[in-house]
Short mmCIF file of C-alpha atoms and ligand atoms in Angstrom, two decimals:
data_model
loop_
_atom_site.label_atom_id
_atom_site.label_comp_id
_atom_site.label_asym_id
_atom_site.label_seq_id
_atom_site.Cartn_x
_atom_site.Cartn_y
_atom_site.Cartn_z
CA MET R 1 10.08 -30.72 -18.62
CA LYS R 2 7.54 -28.01 -17.92
CA LEU R 3 6.87 -25.88 -20.94
CA LYS R 4 7.31 -22.18 -20.46
CA THR R 5 4.11 -20.22 -20.70
CA GLN R 6 3.81 -17.36 -23.11
CA THR R 7 4.75 -13.98 -21.66
CA PRO R 8 1.61 -11.88 -21.17
CA THR R 9 1.29 -8.61 -23.05
CA VAL R 10 0.94 -5.58 -20.80
CA TYR R 11 -0.84 -2.44 -22.01
CA PRO R 12 -0.09 0.30 -19.45
CA ILE R 13 -2.69 2.94 -18.73
CA ILE R 14 -0.66 5.82 -17.34
CA VAL R 15 -2.71 8.79 -16.19
CA PRO R 16 -0.52 11.77 -15.33
CA THR R 17 -1.10 13.74 -12.12
CA SER R 18 0.54 16.90 -10.83
CA SER R 19 1.03 15.28 -7.40
CA SER R 20 4.33 13.75 -6.32
CA LEU R 21 3.02 10.35 -7.42
CA LYS R 22 3.56 11.51 -11.05
CA SER R 23 0.86 9.21 -12.43
CA PHE R 24 -1.87 6.75 -11.62
CA ASN R 25 -1.06 3.52 -13.40
CA PHE R 26 -3.22 0.54 -14.12
CA TYR R 27 -2.77 -2.23 -16.60
CA LEU R 28 -4.60 -4.21 -19.20
CA VAL R 29 -2.94 -7.58 -19.36
CA LYS R 30 -3.52 -10.04 -22.20
CA THR R 31 -2.71 -13.61 -21.30
CA LYS R 32 -3.39 -16.71 -23.32
CA GLN R 33 -6.57 -17.25 -21.33
CA ALA R 34 -7.94 -13.81 -20.62
CA LEU R 35 -7.87 -10.03 -20.77
CA ILE R 36 -7.36 -8.77 -17.23
CA LEU R 37 -7.47 -5.28 -15.79
CA VAL R 38 -5.06 -4.92 -12.89
CA ASP R 39 -6.24 -1.98 -10.73
CA THR R 40 -8.57 0.71 -12.03
CA GLY R 41 -7.17 4.14 -11.20
CA VAL R 42 -9.15 6.95 -9.59
CA ASN R 43 -12.89 7.41 -10.02
CA VAL R 44 -12.62 10.38 -12.40
CA ASP R 45 -13.42 10.88 -16.09
CA LYS R 46 -9.76 11.36 -16.89
CA CYS R 47 -8.92 7.79 -15.82
CA TRP R 48 -11.99 6.47 -17.59
CA ASN R 49 -11.00 8.23 -20.85
CA TYR R 50 -7.44 6.92 -20.66
CA LEU R 51 -8.79 3.41 -20.19
CA MET R 52 -11.11 3.80 -23.18
CA ASN R 53 -8.25 5.09 -25.34
CA VAL R 54 -5.89 2.25 -24.46
CA LEU R 55 -8.65 -0.30 -25.12
CA GLU R 56 -9.47 1.24 -28.47
CA ASP R 57 -5.86 1.76 -29.57
CA ASN R 58 -5.24 -1.95 -29.10
CA GLY R 59 -8.38 -3.23 -30.73
CA PHE R 60 -10.32 -4.03 -27.54
CA SER R 61 -13.55 -2.82 -26.05
CA LEU R 62 -14.81 -2.69 -22.47
CA ASN R 63 -16.73 -5.92 -23.09
CA ASP R 64 -13.50 -7.80 -23.85
CA ILE R 65 -12.23 -7.44 -20.26
CA ASP R 66 -12.76 -10.72 -18.42
CA LYS R 67 -11.89 -9.73 -14.87
CA ILE R 68 -10.44 -7.10 -12.59
CA ILE R 69 -7.70 -7.85 -10.07
CA LEU R 70 -6.96 -5.27 -7.35
CA THR R 71 -3.49 -5.03 -5.82
CA HIS R 72 -4.84 -3.31 -2.68
CA ASN R 73 -7.80 -1.39 -1.30
CA HIS R 74 -6.68 2.23 -1.79
CA ASN R 75 -8.95 4.68 -3.60
CA ASP R 76 -6.50 5.41 -6.38
CA HIS R 77 -6.54 1.73 -7.38
CA ILE R 78 -10.20 0.82 -7.05
CA GLY R 79 -11.76 4.00 -8.46
CA LEU R 80 -13.37 2.74 -11.66
CA VAL R 81 -14.51 -0.71 -10.48
CA ASN R 82 -18.20 0.18 -10.09
CA ARG R 83 -18.29 2.19 -13.31
CA ILE R 84 -16.71 -0.63 -15.32
CA ARG R 85 -19.00 -3.23 -13.77
CA SER R 86 -22.09 -1.15 -14.52
CA HIS R 87 -21.24 -1.64 -18.21
CA ASN R 88 -19.69 -5.10 -18.06
CA PRO R 89 -20.46 -7.15 -14.92
CA ILE R 90 -17.16 -9.02 -14.64
CA PRO R 91 -15.66 -10.65 -11.55
CA VAL R 92 -13.42 -8.64 -9.24
CA TYR R 93 -10.59 -10.27 -7.30
CA ALA R 94 -8.73 -8.87 -4.30
CA HIS R 95 -6.87 -10.20 -1.31
CA ARG R 96 -9.06 -11.90 1.26
CA ASP R 97 -8.22 -9.21 3.84
CA ALA R 98 -9.32 -6.36 1.56
CA MET R 99 -13.04 -7.12 1.96
CA LEU R 100 -13.82 -5.05 5.08
CA ARG R 101 -12.22 -2.01 3.50
CA LEU R 102 -13.61 -2.49 -0.02
CA LYS R 103 -17.10 -2.94 1.42
CA ARG R 104 -16.56 0.07 3.75
CA ASP R 105 -17.74 -2.07 6.65
CA GLU R 106 -19.05 0.50 9.07
CA ALA R 107 -18.30 -1.40 12.28
CA PHE R 108 -14.72 -1.94 11.12
CA LEU R 109 -14.24 1.67 10.01
CA LYS R 110 -15.49 2.91 13.40
CA LYS R 111 -13.12 0.52 15.13
CA ARG R 112 -10.37 1.87 12.87
CA ILE R 113 -11.05 5.46 13.93
CA ALA R 114 -11.06 4.43 17.60
CA PHE R 115 -7.73 2.71 16.96
CA PHE R 116 -6.18 5.91 15.58
CA GLN R 117 -7.62 7.98 18.40
CA THR R 118 -5.94 5.79 21.03
CA LEU R 119 -2.75 5.55 18.98
CA TYR R 120 -2.35 9.30 18.46
CA ASN R 121 -3.03 9.92 22.16
CA GLU R 122 -0.44 7.38 23.20
CA MET R 123 2.06 8.84 20.72
CA GLY R 124 1.68 12.30 22.29
CA CYS R 125 0.03 13.95 19.25
CA GLY R 126 -2.40 16.08 21.29
CA ASP R 127 -4.45 18.59 19.27
CA ARG R 128 -2.95 17.58 15.92
CA GLY R 129 -4.11 14.03 16.56
CA GLU R 130 -7.62 15.22 17.45
CA LYS R 131 -7.79 17.18 14.21
CA GLN R 132 -6.92 14.04 12.28
CA ILE R 133 -9.67 12.10 14.05
CA GLU R 134 -12.20 14.77 13.04
CA LYS R 135 -11.03 14.34 9.46
CA LEU R 136 -11.46 10.57 9.65
CA ASN R 137 -14.98 10.97 11.07
CA LYS R 138 -15.94 13.24 8.19
CA ALA R 139 -14.46 10.80 5.68
CA LEU R 140 -16.55 8.01 7.18
CA LYS R 141 -19.70 9.62 5.78
CA LYS R 142 -18.17 10.32 2.40
CA ASN R 143 -16.81 6.78 2.26
CA LYS R 144 -20.25 5.29 1.80
CA SER R 145 -20.34 6.47 -1.81
CA GLN R 146 -17.17 4.50 -2.47
CA ILE R 147 -18.40 1.01 -1.54
CA ILE R 148 -17.39 -1.57 -4.11
CA GLU R 149 -20.66 -3.13 -5.17
CA GLY R 150 -21.24 -6.76 -5.92
CA GLU R 151 -19.22 -9.85 -5.20
CA ILE R 152 -15.47 -9.72 -4.65
CA LEU R 153 -13.58 -12.97 -5.01
CA PRO R 154 -10.80 -13.60 -2.48
CA LEU R 155 -7.16 -14.26 -3.35
CA VAL R 156 -4.43 -15.53 -1.04
CA GLU R 157 -0.72 -16.34 -1.18
CA GLY R 158 0.16 -18.91 -3.81
CA ASP R 159 -3.09 -18.68 -5.77
CA GLU R 160 -2.65 -19.07 -9.49
CA ILE R 161 -4.71 -16.77 -11.68
CA ASP R 162 -4.39 -16.76 -15.47
CA GLY R 163 -0.75 -17.76 -15.30
CA PHE R 164 0.10 -15.29 -12.52
CA ARG R 165 1.14 -16.26 -9.03
CA VAL R 166 -0.37 -14.25 -6.20
CA ILE R 167 2.25 -13.12 -3.68
CA GLU R 168 1.14 -11.42 -0.47
CA THR R 169 3.18 -8.25 0.10
CA PRO R 170 1.63 -6.45 3.09
CA GLY R 171 3.24 -3.20 4.20
CA HIS R 172 1.94 -0.33 2.09
CA ALA R 173 -1.51 -1.79 2.76
CA PRO R 174 -2.31 -4.88 4.86
CA ASP R 175 -4.09 -6.46 1.89
CA HIS R 176 -1.43 -5.71 -0.71
CA ILE R 177 -0.62 -8.38 -3.29
CA VAL R 178 1.61 -8.51 -6.34
CA LEU R 179 1.14 -10.73 -9.38
CA LEU R 180 4.12 -12.56 -10.80
CA HIS R 181 4.43 -14.34 -14.13
CA GLU R 182 7.16 -16.70 -13.02
CA ASP R 183 8.49 -17.84 -16.39
CA SER R 184 9.20 -14.31 -17.58
CA GLY R 185 9.75 -12.52 -14.24
CA LEU R 186 7.07 -10.00 -15.13
CA LEU R 187 5.66 -8.42 -11.98
CA LEU R 188 2.53 -6.35 -11.51
CA ALA R 189 3.75 -4.52 -8.44
CA GLY R 190 0.96 -2.21 -7.30
CA ASP R 191 2.44 0.24 -4.78
CA HIS R 192 4.93 -2.25 -3.39
CA LEU R 193 7.72 -0.88 -5.57
CA ILE R 194 7.80 2.61 -7.03
CA GLN R 195 10.84 3.91 -8.88
CA HIS R 196 10.87 7.58 -7.89
CA VAL R 197 9.61 7.46 -4.29
CA SER R 198 9.72 5.01 -1.43
CA SER R 199 6.31 3.51 -0.70
CA ASN R 200 4.75 4.53 2.59
CA ALA R 201 4.27 1.69 5.03
CA LEU R 202 1.00 2.98 6.40
CA ILE R 203 0.03 2.16 9.97
CA GLU R 204 -3.29 0.33 10.05
CA PRO R 205 -5.21 -1.79 12.52
CA ASP R 206 -5.88 -5.43 11.77
CA LYS R 207 -9.38 -6.94 11.83
CA GLN R 208 -9.30 -7.04 15.64
CA GLY R 209 -8.27 -3.39 15.85
CA GLU R 210 -4.67 -4.16 16.86
CA LYS R 211 -1.76 -2.21 15.39
CA ILE R 212 0.06 -3.83 12.49
CA SER R 213 3.80 -3.21 12.43
CA SER R 214 3.54 -2.03 8.84
CA LEU R 215 7.17 -1.11 8.26
CA LEU R 216 8.44 -4.46 9.50
CA GLN R 217 5.86 -6.12 7.28
CA TYR R 218 6.90 -3.99 4.32
CA GLU R 219 10.58 -4.78 4.83
CA HIS R 220 9.75 -8.47 5.07
CA SER R 221 7.66 -8.27 1.89
CA LEU R 222 10.56 -6.58 0.07
CA LYS R 223 12.97 -9.32 1.15
CA LYS R 224 10.48 -12.00 0.18
CA LEU R 225 10.53 -10.88 -3.47
CA LYS R 226 14.29 -11.34 -3.62
CA ASP R 227 13.64 -15.08 -3.82
CA TYR R 228 12.13 -14.65 -7.29
CA SER R 229 13.82 -13.76 -10.52
CA LEU R 230 12.18 -10.51 -11.51
CA SER R 231 12.79 -8.94 -14.90
CA ILE R 232 10.41 -5.98 -14.96
CA ALA R 233 7.89 -4.45 -12.59
CA TYR R 234 4.78 -2.48 -13.48
CA PRO R 235 4.06 -0.12 -10.56
CA GLY R 236 0.95 1.75 -9.42
CA HIS R 237 2.67 5.11 -9.93
CA GLY R 238 5.51 6.59 -11.96
CA GLU R 239 7.70 4.91 -14.49
CA ILE R 240 8.04 1.22 -15.21
CA VAL R 241 10.74 -0.43 -13.09
CA LYS R 242 13.44 -1.92 -15.31
CA ASN R 243 15.54 -3.40 -12.56
CA PRO R 244 13.23 -4.47 -9.74
CA LEU R 245 15.79 -6.42 -7.69
CA GLN R 246 18.13 -3.45 -7.62
CA LEU R 247 15.30 -1.19 -6.51
CA ILE R 248 14.35 -3.65 -3.75
CA ASP R 249 17.92 -3.48 -2.39
CA LYS R 250 17.82 0.30 -2.52
CA ARG R 251 14.53 0.40 -0.61
CA ILE R 252 15.78 -2.01 2.08
CA GLU R 253 18.91 0.09 2.49
CA GLY R 254 16.79 3.23 2.72
CA ILE R 255 14.78 1.76 5.59
CA GLU R 256 17.94 0.79 7.48
CA LYS R 257 19.47 4.25 7.04
CA LYS R 258 16.35 6.06 8.19
CA SER R 259 16.07 3.81 11.25
CA GLU R 260 19.65 4.72 12.17
CA LYS R 261 18.91 8.43 11.87
CA LEU R 262 15.85 8.11 14.07
CA ASN R 263 17.72 5.97 16.55
CA ASN R 264 20.26 8.78 16.85
CA ILE R 265 17.52 11.28 17.66
CA VAL R 266 16.18 9.07 20.44
CA THR R 267 19.62 8.57 21.99
CA ASP R 268 19.92 9.95 25.52
CA GLN R 269 16.48 11.47 25.43
CA SER R 270 13.09 10.35 26.45
CA LEU R 271 10.78 11.51 23.66
CA THR R 272 7.26 10.90 22.44
CA ALA R 273 6.74 9.74 18.86
CA ALA R 274 5.18 13.14 18.10
CA GLU R 275 8.30 14.93 19.40
CA ILE R 276 10.54 12.69 17.30
CA ALA R 277 8.31 13.38 14.28
CA LYS R 278 8.62 17.14 14.79
CA ILE R 279 12.41 16.94 15.08
CA TYR R 280 12.78 14.77 11.99
CA TYR R 281 10.05 16.13 9.72
CA GLN R 282 9.59 19.67 11.08
CA GLU R 283 6.70 21.44 9.29
CA LYS R 284 5.65 18.25 7.52
CA TYR R 285 4.42 17.04 10.92
CA GLY R 286 1.56 19.51 10.51
CA SER R 287 0.98 19.24 6.77
CA GLU R 288 1.44 15.48 6.23
CA PHE R 289 0.53 14.30 9.69
CA SER R 290 -0.76 10.78 9.04
CA LEU R 291 2.09 9.85 6.66
CA VAL R 292 4.69 11.28 9.01
CA MET R 293 3.27 9.45 12.04
CA SER R 294 3.12 6.19 10.08
CA GLU R 295 6.80 6.54 9.26
CA ILE R 296 7.87 7.40 12.80
CA ILE R 297 5.75 4.75 14.50
CA GLY R 298 6.85 2.20 11.90
CA HIS R 299 10.51 2.88 12.58
CA LEU R 300 10.02 2.92 16.35
CA ASP R 301 8.27 -0.47 16.13
CA ARG R 302 11.17 -1.69 14.03
CA LEU R 303 13.81 -0.37 16.44
CA GLU R 304 11.91 -1.89 19.35
CA SER R 305 11.81 -5.26 17.62
CA TYR R 306 15.60 -5.11 17.28
CA ASN R 307 15.89 -4.11 20.96
CA ARG R 308 17.39 -0.79 19.99
CA VAL R 309 14.81 1.40 21.70
CA THR R 310 12.25 0.81 24.38
CA LYS R 311 9.26 2.73 25.65
CA GLU R 312 7.59 3.55 28.92
CA LYS R 313 4.06 4.78 29.51
CA GLN R 314 3.48 7.84 31.68
CA ASP R 315 0.00 9.35 32.05
CA GLY R 316 -1.19 7.43 29.00
CA ILE R 317 1.65 8.60 26.73
CA PHE R 318 4.58 6.53 25.52
CA TYR R 319 8.12 7.87 25.91
CA TYR R 320 10.85 6.28 23.83
CA TYR R 321 14.47 5.98 24.83
CA THR R 322 17.52 4.09 23.72
CA ARG R 323 17.98 0.72 25.24
CA GLU R 324 21.10 0.21 27.30
CA THR R 325 23.22 -2.51 25.76
CA ASN R 326 25.59 -4.46 27.93
ZN1 ZN F 1 -1.45 4.07 -5.07
#
């Protein structure tokens, strides 16, 4: 009989924010073998001070941390990596596919911008799409200051790290992973599961610059976790999730409902993704453009994969319509 391993102790670092995310969360995790930091918040003094306080309150110091594991490449999760490593040069682990983004690989980032330019054109976004591309070009320069320095060690599905199993959960980000302590059902969930908001399945290109069907991936990653017995989930934002399996069901249901609503908009009309976005999201199309387009394109990809809608290209722009069913 396999002996159960001791349940790790989690020390949450919860940094409040006035944004709809409620808080930036990262976690010190004490296992039998090591003291791990899972994610690192935003690169601001406030996050740094919260980290210092949680370390001190629990009798640790920065030098006691053995390694950092990143759930995905987003800025609000990788912020303090360089600052921590400048004091204590510990290994950093992330999914194998996070490297290009963590290293701000210029060739890839340029390819990524070209990808969005083509995508927004094809989706009928016109001037609003162009504005977004300008923003991405400006961010490209700023991005250089956010390169994660030093070596990053790659993780993949099924890896075992300090008693945690690495599970690939692409969707919110293509390189998203969660860490599961199987004996206790304790899950470090990153942004895969958030209690108070549904995670955005953000459209991204893959390494080759091809579109990833992020929403389909996200839905698949949600269903995948249903195979595990989960008791508690520690998310990247908001409150700790006491009933992860219930929340997974709710999120899957939410995706299905939204797809239905969008399918009903497309019915009997031939619309661009931008037109559908304006009908569904109204003024948010302007103010939250990239999120809104990710949602719409994600659902259209999903509906296409179920043969519910189809598209036709005219003058370089895709028009979506409902598929005739016999
Ligand atoms: Zn996040």
